[in-house]
């Protein structure tokens, strides 16, 4: 049974549809990269999957034990967020807030979960550091550790390597792949990096004037895949919706 299914889904904002007729399913352990032209609605789709905005048509269904509260989310960072004056430990632990309910403190198990997430992201030594004093790559690791505190099931990542240098980008991709392969966490990631999408993803969702969904190998032989594969680096530095 699929963890996440979209049936004839239409998404947009302020009542204006930017993407429609989407049909695809994500199963446990999949690594899905969402790619496509600038302004095609990738981030809008992700926000709809998260329930942050309602569909403008069709349905988003969850199954196989997945619930809205068992999805971890790493959004694009804003300038204000990069300057947040809190410790790494505090930010990572805040990913456990949904588990706390009305309880105004973190349990021993939640603290252990946060510590384990920092270990996986190799940032335990930074636990007492102020978040705003970290490099961009270190900050992304902190936010990924925070997202891990919310889930051991599915992560939604919105351009997690945006603005990072090539060495740090490669390391982030390695860590995300480990979460997928070692910890069996389902990954849905928006990316402008077609080369990385083809290297790491098991499935590709290409959206734009035309839509493709299938395995990475199927994508490479599709018209969309052939077109994007010829672009230098497969990257587009412009922001999506």
Short mmCIF file of C-alpha atoms in Angstrom, two decimals:
data_model
loop_
_atom_site.label_atom_id
_atom_site.label_comp_id
_atom_site.label_asym_id
_atom_site.label_seq_id
_atom_site.Cartn_x
_atom_site.Cartn_y
_atom_site.Cartn_z
CA UNK A 1 0.00 0.00 0.00
CA UNK A 2 1.30 3.48 -0.88
CA UNK A 3 2.27 5.90 1.87
CA UNK A 4 1.14 8.90 -0.19
CA UNK A 5 -1.17 8.99 -3.21
CA UNK A 6 -2.23 11.96 -5.33
CA UNK A 7 -5.34 11.52 -7.42
CA UNK A 8 -6.10 14.08 -10.15
CA UNK A 9 -4.53 16.70 -7.87
CA UNK A 10 -4.65 20.42 -8.64
CA UNK A 11 -2.60 22.88 -6.59
CA UNK A 12 -2.23 26.64 -6.48
CA UNK A 13 -2.68 29.68 -4.28
CA UNK A 14 -5.32 32.37 -3.86
CA UNK A 15 -7.64 30.23 -5.97
CA UNK A 16 -5.34 30.23 -9.00
CA UNK A 17 -4.33 26.78 -10.26
CA UNK A 18 -0.64 26.46 -11.17
CA UNK A 19 -0.53 22.68 -11.56
CA UNK A 20 -3.30 20.20 -12.27
CA UNK A 21 -4.07 16.60 -13.09
CA UNK A 22 -1.32 15.04 -10.99
CA UNK A 23 -1.53 11.28 -10.42
CA UNK A 24 1.32 9.54 -8.60
CA UNK A 25 2.03 7.36 -5.58
CA UNK A 26 4.95 7.17 -3.15
CA UNK A 27 5.77 3.92 -1.35
CA UNK A 28 7.83 3.24 1.76
CA UNK A 29 11.54 3.57 1.03
CA UNK A 30 11.13 5.55 -2.20
CA UNK A 31 13.42 8.49 -2.96
CA UNK A 32 11.40 10.86 -5.13
CA UNK A 33 12.93 13.98 -6.66
CA UNK A 34 10.53 16.65 -7.89
CA UNK A 35 12.05 18.61 -10.78
CA UNK A 36 10.85 20.97 -13.46
CA UNK A 37 10.88 24.46 -14.86
CA UNK A 38 11.06 27.54 -12.68
CA UNK A 39 7.59 28.58 -11.54
CA UNK A 40 6.04 25.20 -12.33
CA UNK A 41 4.61 24.80 -8.81
CA UNK A 42 7.06 22.47 -7.07
CA UNK A 43 7.03 24.23 -3.71
CA UNK A 44 3.28 24.79 -3.97
CA UNK A 45 2.84 21.05 -4.47
CA UNK A 46 4.97 20.27 -1.42
CA UNK A 47 3.00 22.67 0.78
CA UNK A 48 -0.20 20.99 -0.39
CA UNK A 49 1.17 17.54 0.44
CA UNK A 50 1.99 18.83 3.92
CA UNK A 51 -1.53 20.19 4.40
CA UNK A 52 -0.24 23.77 4.69
CA UNK A 53 -2.67 24.76 1.94
CA UNK A 54 -5.70 22.92 0.57
CA UNK A 55 -5.84 21.22 -2.83
CA UNK A 56 -7.73 23.13 -5.50
CA UNK A 57 -8.93 19.84 -6.91
CA UNK A 58 -8.44 16.11 -6.53
CA UNK A 59 -7.18 14.34 -3.41
CA UNK A 60 -4.09 13.63 -1.32
CA UNK A 61 -4.41 10.26 0.44
CA UNK A 62 -2.16 8.83 3.16
CA UNK A 63 -1.78 5.14 3.97
CA UNK A 64 0.62 2.49 5.23
CA UNK A 65 0.68 4.14 8.66
CA UNK A 66 1.60 7.61 7.40
CA UNK A 67 -0.10 10.59 9.06
CA UNK A 68 0.41 14.34 8.75
CA UNK A 69 2.22 14.31 12.10
CA UNK A 70 4.69 11.65 10.93
CA UNK A 71 6.14 13.76 8.11
CA UNK A 72 9.31 15.76 8.65
CA UNK A 73 9.72 18.98 6.65
CA UNK A 74 12.81 20.96 5.70
CA UNK A 75 11.68 24.19 3.98
CA UNK A 76 13.83 26.71 2.19
CA UNK A 77 15.51 28.98 4.72
CA UNK A 78 14.78 32.70 4.94
CA UNK A 79 17.32 35.35 5.95
CA UNK A 80 15.53 35.78 9.29
CA UNK A 81 15.72 32.06 10.06
CA UNK A 82 19.46 31.98 9.36
CA UNK A 83 19.95 34.58 12.12
CA UNK A 84 17.90 32.73 14.75
CA UNK A 85 19.52 33.18 18.22
CA UNK A 86 19.15 29.70 19.74
CA UNK A 87 21.49 26.81 20.39
CA UNK A 88 21.77 23.85 18.04
CA UNK A 89 20.44 21.56 20.77
CA UNK A 90 17.36 23.76 21.32
CA UNK A 91 16.53 23.89 17.62
CA UNK A 92 16.91 20.14 17.10
CA UNK A 93 14.81 19.33 20.17
CA UNK A 94 12.07 21.65 18.92
CA UNK A 95 11.36 19.02 16.27
CA UNK A 96 9.85 16.92 19.08
CA UNK A 97 7.17 19.50 19.95
CA UNK A 98 4.40 17.57 18.21
CA UNK A 99 5.23 14.61 20.46
CA UNK A 100 5.00 16.73 23.61
CA UNK A 101 1.37 17.73 23.25
CA UNK A 102 0.59 20.06 26.16
CA UNK A 103 3.59 18.91 28.17
CA UNK A 104 5.92 21.95 28.62
CA UNK A 105 9.15 19.94 28.70
CA UNK A 106 10.99 17.29 26.70
CA UNK A 107 11.00 13.75 28.02
CA UNK A 108 14.15 11.67 28.34
CA UNK A 109 13.13 9.73 25.24
CA UNK A 110 12.69 12.94 23.22
CA UNK A 111 16.08 14.24 24.34
CA UNK A 112 17.59 10.92 23.30
CA UNK A 113 15.84 11.16 19.93
CA UNK A 114 17.32 14.62 19.39
CA UNK A 115 20.78 13.38 20.39
CA UNK A 116 20.50 10.48 17.96
CA UNK A 117 19.44 12.86 15.16
CA UNK A 118 22.46 15.08 15.85
CA UNK A 119 24.69 11.99 15.74
CA UNK A 120 23.28 10.99 12.35
CA UNK A 121 23.91 14.50 11.00
CA UNK A 122 27.39 14.55 12.58
CA UNK A 123 26.72 17.77 14.53
CA UNK A 124 26.86 16.51 18.14
CA UNK A 125 29.97 18.62 18.75
CA UNK A 126 27.95 21.73 17.79
CA UNK A 127 25.12 21.12 20.28
CA UNK A 128 25.98 24.11 22.48
CA UNK A 129 26.81 26.49 19.63
CA UNK A 130 24.51 29.34 18.58
CA UNK A 131 22.71 28.50 15.36
CA UNK A 132 23.31 31.88 13.72
CA UNK A 133 27.08 31.47 14.12
CA UNK A 134 27.16 28.31 11.99
CA UNK A 135 28.01 27.97 8.31
CA UNK A 136 25.23 27.41 5.78
CA UNK A 137 26.03 23.71 5.53
CA UNK A 138 26.05 23.28 9.31
CA UNK A 139 22.71 25.09 9.57
CA UNK A 140 21.16 22.74 7.01
CA UNK A 141 22.37 19.75 9.00
CA UNK A 142 20.76 21.20 12.12
CA UNK A 143 17.44 21.68 10.34
CA UNK A 144 17.60 18.18 8.90
CA UNK A 145 18.24 16.79 12.39
CA UNK A 146 15.23 18.78 13.61
CA UNK A 147 13.07 17.29 10.85
CA UNK A 148 14.26 13.81 11.86
CA UNK A 149 12.88 14.39 15.36
CA UNK A 150 9.43 14.68 13.82
CA UNK A 151 9.57 11.45 11.83
CA UNK A 152 11.22 8.13 11.13
CA UNK A 153 8.89 7.64 8.17
CA UNK A 154 8.99 10.41 5.54
CA UNK A 155 10.98 13.59 4.93
CA UNK A 156 9.94 16.40 2.59
CA UNK A 157 12.92 18.55 1.58
CA UNK A 158 12.60 21.81 -0.36
CA UNK A 159 15.92 22.45 -2.13
CA UNK A 160 18.05 21.40 0.85
CA UNK A 161 21.36 22.25 -0.86
CA UNK A 162 20.38 25.70 -2.14
CA UNK A 163 23.25 28.17 -1.70
CA UNK A 164 25.78 25.57 -0.53
CA UNK A 165 29.21 25.12 -2.10
CA UNK A 166 29.91 21.95 -4.11
CA UNK A 167 31.76 20.11 -1.33
CA UNK A 168 29.04 20.77 1.26
CA UNK A 169 26.35 19.97 -1.32
CA UNK A 170 27.90 16.55 -1.97
CA UNK A 171 28.02 15.86 1.77
CA UNK A 172 24.36 16.80 2.22
CA UNK A 173 23.36 14.49 -0.62
CA UNK A 174 25.36 11.68 1.02
CA UNK A 175 23.63 12.19 4.37
CA UNK A 176 20.17 12.24 2.77
CA UNK A 177 20.96 9.07 0.81
CA UNK A 178 22.05 7.36 4.04
CA UNK A 179 18.75 8.26 5.71
CA UNK A 180 16.94 6.68 2.78
CA UNK A 181 19.07 3.56 2.42
CA UNK A 182 20.16 2.88 6.01
CA UNK A 183 17.20 4.17 7.99
CA UNK A 184 14.56 3.37 5.34
CA UNK A 185 13.10 6.88 5.48
CA UNK A 186 11.06 7.86 2.43
CA UNK A 187 12.44 11.01 0.79
CA UNK A 188 10.54 13.58 -1.29
CA UNK A 189 12.90 16.31 -2.42
CA UNK A 190 12.53 19.35 -4.65
CA UNK A 191 15.70 19.86 -6.65
CA UNK A 192 17.03 21.91 -9.55
CA UNK A 193 20.05 19.61 -9.71
CA UNK A 194 19.05 17.09 -12.36
CA UNK A 195 22.39 15.28 -12.25
CA UNK A 196 22.01 14.64 -8.51
CA UNK A 197 18.36 13.66 -8.92
CA UNK A 198 19.30 11.02 -11.47
CA UNK A 199 22.17 9.78 -9.30
CA UNK A 200 20.30 9.43 -6.00
CA UNK A 201 16.55 9.19 -6.64
CA UNK A 202 14.59 6.03 -7.26
CA UNK A 203 11.75 8.00 -8.88
CA UNK A 204 11.37 11.34 -10.66
CA UNK A 205 8.33 13.63 -10.83
CA UNK A 206 8.86 16.19 -13.56
CA UNK A 207 6.29 18.98 -13.66
CA UNK A 208 5.79 21.82 -16.07
CA UNK A 209 4.07 22.08 -19.43
CA UNK A 210 4.17 18.31 -19.44
CA UNK A 211 4.23 15.91 -16.50
CA UNK A 212 6.26 12.75 -16.05
CA UNK A 213 6.25 10.32 -13.13
CA UNK A 214 8.21 7.09 -13.03
CA UNK A 215 11.49 5.46 -12.12
CA UNK A 216 14.77 7.24 -12.73
CA UNK A 217 15.61 4.90 -15.60
CA UNK A 218 12.25 5.58 -17.22
CA UNK A 219 12.85 9.31 -16.81
CA UNK A 220 16.20 9.14 -18.58
CA UNK A 221 14.44 7.73 -21.64
CA UNK A 222 11.53 10.20 -21.55
CA UNK A 223 11.37 13.43 -23.60
CA UNK A 224 11.53 15.48 -20.37
CA UNK A 225 14.55 13.58 -19.09
CA UNK A 226 16.45 13.87 -22.35
CA UNK A 227 15.82 17.61 -22.49
CA UNK A 228 16.92 18.32 -18.93
CA UNK A 229 19.89 15.95 -19.08
CA UNK A 230 21.41 18.06 -21.85
CA UNK A 231 21.42 21.23 -19.74
CA UNK A 232 24.75 22.09 -18.18
CA UNK A 233 24.71 20.71 -14.63
CA UNK A 234 20.90 20.37 -14.77
CA UNK A 235 20.60 23.40 -12.53
CA UNK A 236 18.48 26.55 -12.41
CA UNK A 237 19.32 29.10 -9.75
CA UNK A 238 15.98 30.88 -9.87
CA UNK A 239 13.46 30.34 -7.09
CA UNK A 240 10.31 28.31 -7.52
CA UNK A 241 6.88 29.43 -6.38
#
